[in-house]
Amino acid sequence: MTEAPIASERPLQGCKVIELGSTVAGPFCGRLLADFGADVIKVEQKDGDAVRSMGKRHGSRSLYAASIFRNKRNVSIDLRRPEGRALVASMCEKADIVVENFKPGTLERWGLGYETLSKANPGLIMVRISGYGQTGPYSARPGYGVVCEAVSGMREITGDPDRPPARVAVSLTDYITGLYGAFGAAMALLSRNMTGRGQIVDAALYESAFSFMEPHVPAFQQLGVVARRAGPRLPDNTPNSLYPTGDGRYVHIAAITNSLFGRLAGAMGQPELMENPRFSDPVARSEHEDDLDKLIGEWTSRLSVSEVEAVLQGVNVPVSRIFDMRDIFGDPHYAARGAIAMAEDDELGPVAMPNVVPRLSETPGRIDWPGRPIGADTLSVLEKDLGLSLTEIARLIDDEILYTGEEIAGVEPTEVLAHANSGGSK
């Protein structure tokens, strides 16, 4: 594990982002932009983003939020109130990008739709993340990532063929869509450099997951083949599966080309498999995958997981045990590349999180701070970015349009109110 490096200029330095999204897809999109230098201001309600109730907690703190909200300034504004929406509209007038993942039509009802905001800010880019997109007969449906994953077809091919469809135990489709949203924002920024105009990035959860179904789409259209669950195998790509070891572990072996399979067969002590017409080329191996997987599994079962890895790595055949988090934290390659970063938090101390990817050789991203509490930057953003007086901020706090958390820049909310009410200035 490494301390987050302090780098110089980052690619999105100077880019201002207003994050109105919640849960995972919107915040992950914002986190990617923040990692590469964007000034991301996350807007939350007083009761907090749903992510704060997800995952494990240390005391009162969400460890998930410490990672996915990193590098962002955090304000709490009540979007259900007209004055709160007016404040957000003012923030958007000065922004380059807005990230939102409300149900389509919500921002329009609030007077914060793209048509309205872009009149005041023609260069504005709005990343709109939703379950089914901004158009079409399903657009008004609510859609969580895992539900839209079911619509995409991806859920049907996940898991073992003799069991109901499984899921990956992370919000996979939300992450895919957040990644597409950030990619779309970067493309829109490049376009704006040429045209001066902003645009909408329409990223739908179901569509983003569906894009990963790429090999199965033409197979159905051309051949009528309906993709189904294949367990640990990659269909029509053999051997590429999970095999048991003698010490109760599993290894995944991928030896799909003739050269790789020849090396695997030699390592198994069965070089004659390459001459067997059932296994002599990739198509034949896929047609006889049950027989071939049985032979490989019999061989791996006689060895420990470490022995299988050592033998196959010695002949350059792709292989790995199935890592759990304990393996990852103890792995020398993760350590050498600094794949786990440590960010310092006032309450949690050093908190581990995945480091920034991808790695840029000249302008890398970095982690400046972990996710902050609800409303931690409300006072500074409203005062410094929007130019509100302390008296006005105090009134908005008193009216519960703003929330500043327990302590902002060493000033208790009650002290802010008292200071403002006394006519003082800061």
Short mmCIF file of C-alpha atoms in Angstrom, two decimals:
data_model
loop_
_atom_site.label_atom_id
_atom_site.label_comp_id
_atom_site.label_asym_id
_atom_site.label_seq_id
_atom_site.Cartn_x
_atom_site.Cartn_y
_atom_site.Cartn_z
CA MET A 1 0.00 0.00 0.00
CA THR A 2 1.22 3.49 -0.79
CA GLU A 3 0.42 7.00 0.25
CA ALA A 4 -1.44 8.85 -2.51
CA PRO A 5 1.22 10.68 -4.56
CA ILE A 6 1.26 14.45 -4.84
CA ALA A 7 1.35 15.19 -8.55
CA SER A 8 1.40 18.42 -10.51
CA GLU A 9 -1.30 19.51 -12.94
CA ARG A 10 -4.01 16.97 -13.67
CA PRO A 11 -5.95 16.68 -16.97
CA LEU A 12 -9.23 18.07 -15.58
CA GLN A 13 -7.67 20.81 -13.46
CA GLY A 14 -9.90 23.88 -13.68
CA CYS A 15 -12.99 21.90 -14.65
CA LYS A 16 -15.92 22.46 -12.27
CA VAL A 17 -18.46 19.67 -11.77
CA ILE A 18 -21.75 19.76 -9.86
CA GLU A 19 -22.73 16.25 -8.78
CA LEU A 20 -26.45 15.87 -8.19
CA GLY A 21 -26.34 12.10 -8.57
CA SER A 22 -26.85 9.63 -5.75
CA THR A 23 -26.26 5.99 -4.87
CA VAL A 24 -23.47 4.55 -7.07
CA ALA A 25 -23.52 5.39 -10.79
CA GLY A 26 -23.60 9.19 -10.45
CA PRO A 27 -21.12 9.38 -7.57
CA PHE A 28 -18.73 6.96 -9.31
CA CYS A 29 -18.85 9.14 -12.44
CA GLY A 30 -18.08 12.18 -10.29
CA ARG A 31 -15.32 10.33 -8.45
CA LEU A 32 -13.57 9.49 -11.73
CA LEU A 33 -13.65 13.15 -12.77
CA ALA A 34 -12.43 14.26 -9.34
CA ASP A 35 -9.53 11.79 -9.36
CA PHE A 36 -8.20 13.51 -12.47
CA GLY A 37 -8.42 17.03 -11.12
CA ALA A 38 -11.98 18.25 -11.58
CA ASP A 39 -13.38 20.38 -8.75
CA VAL A 40 -16.42 18.26 -7.94
CA ILE A 41 -19.05 19.70 -5.63
CA LYS A 42 -21.38 16.99 -4.41
CA VAL A 43 -24.89 18.14 -3.47
CA GLU A 44 -26.66 15.99 -0.88
CA GLN A 45 -29.86 16.19 1.09
CA LYS A 46 -29.54 16.52 4.86
CA ASP A 47 -30.31 12.81 5.33
CA GLY A 48 -27.43 11.90 3.02
CA ASP A 49 -26.77 9.90 -0.11
CA ALA A 50 -27.98 6.29 0.02
CA VAL A 51 -24.35 5.14 -0.28
CA ARG A 52 -23.85 6.28 3.31
CA SER A 53 -26.11 3.41 4.42
CA MET A 54 -24.45 0.81 2.17
CA GLY A 55 -21.48 -1.40 2.93
CA LYS A 56 -19.63 -1.75 6.21
CA ARG A 57 -19.30 0.99 8.79
CA HIS A 58 -16.59 2.01 11.24
CA GLY A 59 -18.43 3.64 14.08
CA SER A 60 -20.80 6.12 12.48
CA ARG A 61 -18.83 6.41 9.23
CA SER A 62 -19.59 4.64 5.97
CA LEU A 63 -16.38 3.12 4.60
CA TYR A 64 -17.96 2.95 1.14
CA ALA A 65 -18.62 6.70 1.21
CA ALA A 66 -15.04 7.36 2.30
CA SER A 67 -13.92 5.96 -1.06
CA ILE A 68 -16.61 6.85 -3.61
CA PHE A 69 -17.01 10.42 -2.31
CA ARG A 70 -13.27 11.08 -2.23
CA ASN A 71 -11.76 14.25 -3.69
CA LYS A 72 -15.15 16.02 -3.64
CA ARG A 73 -16.34 19.08 -1.81
CA ASN A 74 -19.60 18.30 -0.09
CA VAL A 75 -22.58 20.60 0.36
CA SER A 76 -26.06 19.89 1.68
CA ILE A 77 -28.87 21.80 -0.03
CA ASP A 78 -32.55 20.91 0.10
CA LEU A 79 -33.53 20.49 -3.56
CA ARG A 80 -37.17 20.09 -2.55
CA ARG A 81 -37.29 23.79 -1.68
CA PRO A 82 -37.37 26.57 -4.32
CA GLU A 83 -34.56 28.50 -2.62
CA GLY A 84 -32.42 25.37 -2.58
CA ARG A 85 -33.01 24.80 -6.28
CA ALA A 86 -32.16 28.42 -7.01
CA LEU A 87 -28.82 28.00 -5.24
CA VAL A 88 -28.05 24.89 -7.30
CA ALA A 89 -29.02 26.71 -10.49
CA SER A 90 -26.51 29.45 -9.59
CA MET A 91 -23.84 26.80 -9.05
CA CYS A 92 -24.61 25.26 -12.45
CA GLU A 93 -24.19 28.64 -14.17
CA LYS A 94 -20.51 28.49 -13.22
CA ALA A 95 -20.02 24.78 -13.92
CA ASP A 96 -18.55 22.88 -16.82
CA ILE A 97 -20.34 19.59 -16.08
CA VAL A 98 -23.43 18.55 -14.15
CA VAL A 99 -23.82 14.88 -13.22
CA GLU A 100 -27.34 13.75 -12.30
CA ASN A 101 -29.15 10.44 -12.02
CA PHE A 102 -32.70 11.35 -11.10
CA LYS A 103 -35.63 9.74 -12.89
CA PRO A 104 -36.06 11.50 -16.27
CA GLY A 105 -38.24 14.58 -15.94
CA THR A 106 -37.34 15.31 -12.31
CA LEU A 107 -34.88 18.10 -13.04
CA GLU A 108 -37.29 19.62 -15.54
CA ARG A 109 -40.02 19.76 -12.89
CA TRP A 110 -37.56 21.52 -10.61
CA GLY A 111 -36.59 24.07 -13.23
CA LEU A 112 -33.10 22.54 -13.48
CA GLY A 113 -33.41 20.79 -16.85
CA TYR A 114 -30.70 21.10 -19.47
CA GLU A 115 -32.73 23.45 -21.66
CA THR A 116 -33.10 25.88 -18.76
CA LEU A 117 -29.56 25.65 -17.40
CA SER A 118 -27.89 25.85 -20.82
CA LYS A 119 -29.59 29.17 -21.59
CA ALA A 120 -27.50 30.73 -18.83
CA ASN A 121 -24.50 28.50 -19.55
CA PRO A 122 -24.35 27.39 -23.23
CA GLY A 123 -21.13 25.46 -22.66
CA LEU A 124 -22.67 23.27 -19.95
CA ILE A 125 -22.30 19.50 -20.29
CA MET A 126 -24.92 17.44 -18.47
CA VAL A 127 -24.31 13.76 -17.78
CA ARG A 128 -27.75 12.20 -17.35
CA ILE A 129 -27.65 8.72 -15.85
CA SER A 130 -30.92 6.81 -15.63
CA GLY A 131 -32.24 3.29 -15.75
CA TYR A 132 -33.57 3.29 -19.30
CA GLY A 133 -32.40 6.55 -20.87
CA GLN A 134 -34.07 9.91 -21.42
CA THR A 135 -36.34 8.64 -24.22
CA GLY A 136 -38.34 5.53 -25.07
CA PRO A 137 -41.33 3.77 -23.50
CA TYR A 138 -39.38 2.65 -20.40
CA SER A 139 -37.76 6.02 -19.67
CA ALA A 140 -40.14 6.90 -16.82
CA ARG A 141 -39.51 3.62 -14.99
CA PRO A 142 -37.35 3.67 -11.88
CA GLY A 143 -34.28 1.53 -12.41
CA TYR A 144 -31.55 0.32 -10.10
CA GLY A 145 -28.42 -1.13 -11.65
CA VAL A 146 -29.16 -4.74 -10.82
CA VAL A 147 -32.72 -4.44 -12.20
CA CYS A 148 -31.45 -2.90 -15.43
CA GLU A 149 -28.80 -5.61 -15.55
CA ALA A 150 -31.66 -8.09 -15.74
CA VAL A 151 -33.14 -6.17 -18.68
CA SER A 152 -29.76 -6.04 -20.43
CA GLY A 153 -29.45 -9.83 -20.72
CA MET A 154 -26.26 -9.87 -18.66
CA ARG A 155 -27.99 -11.37 -15.65
CA GLU A 156 -29.19 -14.33 -17.73
CA ILE A 157 -25.62 -15.37 -18.51
CA THR A 158 -24.27 -14.91 -14.96
CA GLY A 159 -23.93 -17.96 -12.73
CA ASP A 160 -24.10 -21.74 -13.09
CA PRO A 161 -26.43 -23.32 -15.66
CA ASP A 162 -28.22 -25.50 -13.09
CA ARG A 163 -29.08 -22.59 -10.80
CA PRO A 164 -31.03 -19.32 -11.00
CA PRO A 165 -29.20 -16.29 -12.43
CA ALA A 166 -26.57 -14.96 -10.02
CA ARG A 167 -25.11 -11.51 -9.59
CA VAL A 168 -21.69 -10.04 -8.95
CA ALA A 169 -21.60 -8.86 -5.33
CA VAL A 170 -20.87 -5.24 -6.28
CA SER A 171 -23.01 -2.68 -8.12
CA LEU A 172 -21.46 -3.72 -11.42
CA THR A 173 -23.89 -2.06 -13.83
CA ASP A 174 -23.78 1.20 -11.86
CA TYR A 175 -20.00 1.20 -12.19
CA ILE A 176 -20.15 0.42 -15.92
CA THR A 177 -22.61 3.28 -16.47
CA GLY A 178 -20.65 5.71 -14.31
CA LEU A 179 -17.58 4.90 -16.37
CA TYR A 180 -19.47 5.53 -19.62
CA GLY A 181 -20.79 8.77 -18.15
CA ALA A 182 -17.28 10.00 -17.35
CA PHE A 183 -16.04 8.91 -20.79
CA GLY A 184 -18.94 10.76 -22.40
CA ALA A 185 -18.17 13.88 -20.36
CA ALA A 186 -14.55 13.80 -21.52
CA MET A 187 -15.68 13.43 -25.16
CA ALA A 188 -18.12 16.33 -24.72
CA LEU A 189 -15.34 18.52 -23.28
CA LEU A 190 -13.21 17.80 -26.36
CA SER A 191 -16.16 18.66 -28.59
CA ARG A 192 -16.77 21.89 -26.67
CA ASN A 193 -13.18 22.92 -27.29
CA MET A 194 -14.04 22.89 -31.01
CA THR A 195 -17.60 24.21 -30.99
CA GLY A 196 -17.95 26.17 -27.75
CA ARG A 197 -21.21 24.36 -27.08
CA GLY A 198 -22.10 21.88 -24.37
CA GLN A 199 -24.38 18.88 -24.77
CA ILE A 200 -26.21 16.08 -22.98
CA VAL A 201 -24.54 12.73 -22.26
CA ASP A 202 -27.39 10.19 -22.01
CA ALA A 203 -26.07 7.12 -20.15
CA ALA A 204 -28.63 4.39 -19.47
CA LEU A 205 -27.96 1.57 -17.02
CA TYR A 206 -29.57 -1.16 -19.13
CA GLU A 207 -27.83 0.04 -22.30
CA SER A 208 -24.42 0.24 -20.66
CA ALA A 209 -24.72 -3.35 -19.41
CA PHE A 210 -26.11 -4.47 -22.77
CA SER A 211 -23.00 -3.13 -24.51
CA PHE A 212 -21.02 -5.83 -22.68
CA MET A 213 -23.18 -8.49 -24.36
CA GLU A 214 -21.32 -7.80 -27.60
CA PRO A 215 -20.45 -11.39 -28.68
CA HIS A 216 -23.98 -12.65 -28.05
CA VAL A 217 -25.83 -10.06 -30.16
CA PRO A 218 -24.72 -11.16 -33.66
CA ALA A 219 -24.81 -14.80 -32.55
CA PHE A 220 -28.56 -14.48 -31.96
CA GLN A 221 -29.24 -12.38 -35.04
CA GLN A 222 -27.26 -14.61 -37.40
CA LEU A 223 -27.70 -18.04 -35.81
CA GLY A 224 -30.60 -17.79 -33.38
CA VAL A 225 -28.35 -18.75 -30.46
CA VAL A 226 -29.68 -17.56 -27.09
CA ALA A 227 -26.80 -17.10 -24.64
CA ARG A 228 -27.26 -18.89 -21.31
CA ARG A 229 -25.33 -19.29 -18.07
CA ALA A 230 -22.03 -21.09 -18.48
CA GLY A 231 -20.67 -21.06 -14.92
CA PRO A 232 -16.94 -20.32 -14.82
CA ARG A 233 -16.48 -21.02 -18.53
CA LEU A 234 -16.26 -18.52 -21.34
CA PRO A 235 -18.39 -20.15 -24.05
CA ASP A 236 -16.64 -21.24 -27.24
CA ASN A 237 -13.30 -20.46 -25.66
CA THR A 238 -11.69 -23.62 -24.25
CA PRO A 239 -9.92 -24.28 -21.93
CA ASN A 240 -10.93 -21.15 -20.04
CA SER A 241 -12.45 -22.21 -16.75
CA LEU A 242 -12.14 -22.89 -13.05
CA TYR A 243 -10.48 -26.06 -11.80
CA PRO A 244 -10.23 -27.58 -8.29
CA THR A 245 -6.92 -28.12 -6.53
CA GLY A 246 -5.91 -30.75 -4.03
CA ASP A 247 -5.98 -28.35 -1.08
CA GLY A 248 -9.58 -27.25 -1.56
CA ARG A 249 -8.88 -24.10 -3.57
CA TYR A 250 -9.60 -23.23 -7.19
CA VAL A 251 -7.50 -21.93 -10.05
CA HIS A 252 -8.62 -20.33 -13.27
CA ILE A 253 -6.66 -21.46 -16.32
CA ALA A 254 -6.94 -19.82 -19.74
CA ALA A 255 -5.05 -21.63 -22.51
CA ILE A 256 -7.15 -20.95 -25.58
CA THR A 257 -4.53 -20.68 -28.35
CA ASN A 258 -2.68 -23.66 -29.75
CA SER A 259 0.63 -22.48 -28.34
CA LEU A 260 -0.81 -21.99 -24.86
CA PHE A 261 -2.66 -25.28 -24.92
CA GLY A 262 0.47 -27.09 -26.06
CA ARG A 263 2.36 -25.72 -23.07
CA LEU A 264 -0.49 -26.67 -20.74
CA ALA A 265 -0.60 -30.20 -22.12
CA GLY A 266 3.16 -30.53 -21.67
CA ALA A 267 2.96 -29.24 -18.08
CA MET A 268 0.27 -31.83 -17.39
CA GLY A 269 2.57 -34.56 -18.70
CA GLN A 270 0.17 -35.24 -21.56
CA PRO A 271 1.71 -33.62 -24.65
CA GLU A 272 -0.17 -36.10 -26.84
CA LEU A 273 -3.37 -34.12 -26.23
CA MET A 274 -2.23 -31.71 -28.93
CA GLU A 275 -2.34 -34.56 -31.45
CA ASN A 276 -5.80 -35.71 -30.39
CA PRO A 277 -8.29 -34.53 -33.05
CA ARG A 278 -10.76 -33.59 -30.30
CA PHE A 279 -8.29 -31.09 -28.86
CA SER A 280 -5.97 -30.16 -31.72
CA ASP A 281 -7.45 -26.74 -32.51
CA PRO A 282 -9.61 -24.13 -30.72
CA VAL A 283 -12.88 -25.07 -32.43
CA ALA A 284 -12.43 -28.77 -31.66
CA ARG A 285 -11.55 -28.01 -28.04
CA SER A 286 -14.72 -25.94 -27.63
CA GLU A 287 -16.80 -28.76 -29.06
CA HIS A 288 -15.34 -31.19 -26.49
CA GLU A 289 -15.01 -28.86 -23.51
CA ASP A 290 -16.57 -31.30 -21.01
CA ASP A 291 -14.00 -33.96 -21.80
CA LEU A 292 -11.10 -31.52 -21.78
CA ASP A 293 -12.16 -29.80 -18.55
CA LYS A 294 -12.41 -33.21 -16.88
CA LEU A 295 -8.82 -34.06 -17.85
CA ILE A 296 -7.49 -30.71 -16.65
CA GLY A 297 -9.47 -30.92 -13.40
CA GLU A 298 -8.08 -34.40 -12.68
CA TRP A 299 -4.56 -33.02 -13.06
CA THR A 300 -5.09 -29.89 -10.91
CA SER A 301 -6.77 -31.98 -8.19
CA ARG A 302 -3.51 -33.82 -7.59
CA LEU A 303 -1.65 -30.60 -6.77
CA SER A 304 -1.97 -27.73 -4.32
CA VAL A 305 -3.02 -24.33 -5.61
CA SER A 306 0.54 -23.05 -5.19
CA GLU A 307 1.95 -26.01 -7.13
CA VAL A 308 -0.46 -25.50 -10.04
CA GLU A 309 0.42 -21.82 -10.20
CA ALA A 310 4.15 -22.51 -10.05
CA VAL A 311 4.06 -25.16 -12.78
CA LEU A 312 1.94 -23.15 -15.20
CA GLN A 313 3.57 -19.81 -14.54
CA GLY A 314 6.86 -21.58 -15.23
CA VAL A 315 5.70 -22.27 -18.79
CA ASN A 316 3.87 -18.97 -19.26
CA VAL A 317 0.31 -20.28 -19.17
CA PRO A 318 -2.17 -17.74 -17.72
CA VAL A 319 -3.31 -19.04 -14.33
CA SER A 320 -4.36 -17.69 -10.96
CA ARG A 321 -5.95 -18.78 -7.75
CA ILE A 322 -9.20 -16.98 -6.89
CA PHE A 323 -8.08 -14.05 -4.76
CA ASP A 324 -10.04 -12.87 -1.75
CA MET A 325 -9.40 -9.57 0.01
CA ARG A 326 -6.85 -11.18 2.34
CA ASP A 327 -4.87 -12.37 -0.69
CA ILE A 328 -5.03 -8.92 -2.26
CA PHE A 329 -3.74 -7.08 0.81
CA GLY A 330 -0.83 -9.51 1.09
CA ASP A 331 0.07 -9.67 -2.60
CA PRO A 332 3.49 -8.28 -3.68
CA HIS A 333 2.29 -7.13 -7.09
CA TYR A 334 -0.54 -5.06 -5.62
CA ALA A 335 2.01 -3.57 -3.24
CA ALA A 336 4.63 -2.85 -5.90
CA ARG A 337 2.14 -0.96 -8.08
CA GLY A 338 0.49 0.86 -5.20
CA ALA A 339 -2.91 -0.48 -6.24
CA ILE A 340 -4.24 0.12 -2.73
CA ALA A 341 -3.99 3.75 -1.66
CA MET A 342 -4.19 5.07 1.88
CA ALA A 343 -6.05 8.33 2.44
CA GLU A 344 -5.90 10.07 5.81
CA ASP A 345 -9.19 10.77 7.54
CA ASP A 346 -9.62 12.75 10.77
CA GLU A 347 -11.91 10.12 12.26
CA LEU A 348 -10.89 6.87 10.54
CA GLY A 349 -7.17 7.52 10.35
CA PRO A 350 -5.56 5.92 7.27
CA VAL A 351 -8.38 4.40 5.18
CA ALA A 352 -7.62 2.02 2.31
CA MET A 353 -9.24 2.34 -1.09
CA PRO A 354 -8.52 1.37 -4.72
CA ASN A 355 -5.97 3.72 -6.23
CA VAL A 356 -6.65 5.87 -9.28
CA VAL A 357 -6.92 4.11 -12.64
CA PRO A 358 -5.98 4.34 -15.43
CA ARG A 359 -2.38 5.37 -14.86
CA LEU A 360 -1.27 8.38 -16.90
CA SER A 361 2.48 8.73 -17.30
CA GLU A 362 2.60 12.54 -17.43
CA THR A 363 -0.56 13.82 -15.70
CA PRO A 364 -1.67 11.11 -13.27
CA GLY A 365 -4.70 11.38 -11.06
CA ARG A 366 -4.42 11.27 -7.29
CA ILE A 367 -6.39 11.01 -4.08
CA ASP A 368 -6.38 14.24 -2.09
CA TRP A 369 -8.86 13.36 0.67
CA PRO A 370 -11.44 10.69 1.51
CA GLY A 371 -15.17 11.31 1.34
CA ARG A 372 -16.29 14.00 3.72
CA PRO A 373 -19.33 14.12 6.04
CA ILE A 374 -22.67 15.48 4.84
CA GLY A 375 -22.48 19.24 4.33
CA ALA A 376 -18.82 19.50 5.29
CA ASP A 377 -18.15 22.23 2.70
CA THR A 378 -21.54 23.95 2.62
CA LEU A 379 -20.33 27.10 4.33
CA SER A 380 -17.18 27.60 2.26
CA VAL A 381 -18.85 26.80 -1.09
CA LEU A 382 -21.80 29.13 -0.49
CA GLU A 383 -19.58 31.91 0.83
CA LYS A 384 -16.61 31.66 -1.53
CA ASP A 385 -18.09 30.16 -4.71
CA LEU A 386 -21.50 31.86 -4.73
CA GLY A 387 -20.57 34.98 -2.77
CA LEU A 388 -23.36 34.70 -0.20
CA SER A 389 -22.96 36.71 2.97
CA LEU A 390 -22.62 34.96 6.26
CA THR A 391 -25.90 36.52 7.33
CA GLU A 392 -27.71 35.03 4.32
CA ILE A 393 -26.07 31.63 4.87
CA ALA A 394 -27.14 31.71 8.50
CA ARG A 395 -30.73 32.40 7.47
CA LEU A 396 -30.69 29.51 5.01
CA ILE A 397 -29.32 27.22 7.72
CA ASP A 398 -31.99 28.40 10.12
CA ASP A 399 -34.67 27.74 7.46
CA GLU A 400 -33.20 24.23 6.96
CA ILE A 401 -32.45 24.85 3.29
CA LEU A 402 -28.74 24.37 4.02
CA TYR A 403 -27.04 21.91 6.33
CA THR A 404 -23.46 22.32 7.45
CA GLY A 405 -22.83 19.17 9.46
CA GLU A 406 -21.38 19.16 12.94
CA GLU A 407 -18.43 21.41 12.25
CA ILE A 408 -17.25 23.42 9.25
CA ALA A 409 -13.77 24.94 9.24
CA GLY A 410 -13.78 24.88 13.02
CA VAL A 411 -17.04 26.84 13.32
CA GLU A 412 -20.11 25.20 14.84
CA PRO A 413 -23.39 25.94 12.99
CA THR A 414 -24.75 27.57 16.16
CA GLU A 415 -21.71 29.85 16.19
CA VAL A 416 -22.32 30.76 12.55
CA LEU A 417 -25.86 31.77 13.41
CA ALA A 418 -24.80 33.67 16.51
CA HIS A 419 -22.02 35.39 14.59
CA ALA A 420 -24.41 36.42 11.81
CA ASN A 421 -27.16 37.51 14.14
CA SER A 422 -24.72 39.75 15.99
CA GLY A 423 -23.93 41.57 12.75
CA GLY A 424 -20.36 40.30 12.63
CA SER A 425 -18.44 39.52 9.45
CA LYS A 426 -15.96 36.86 8.53
#
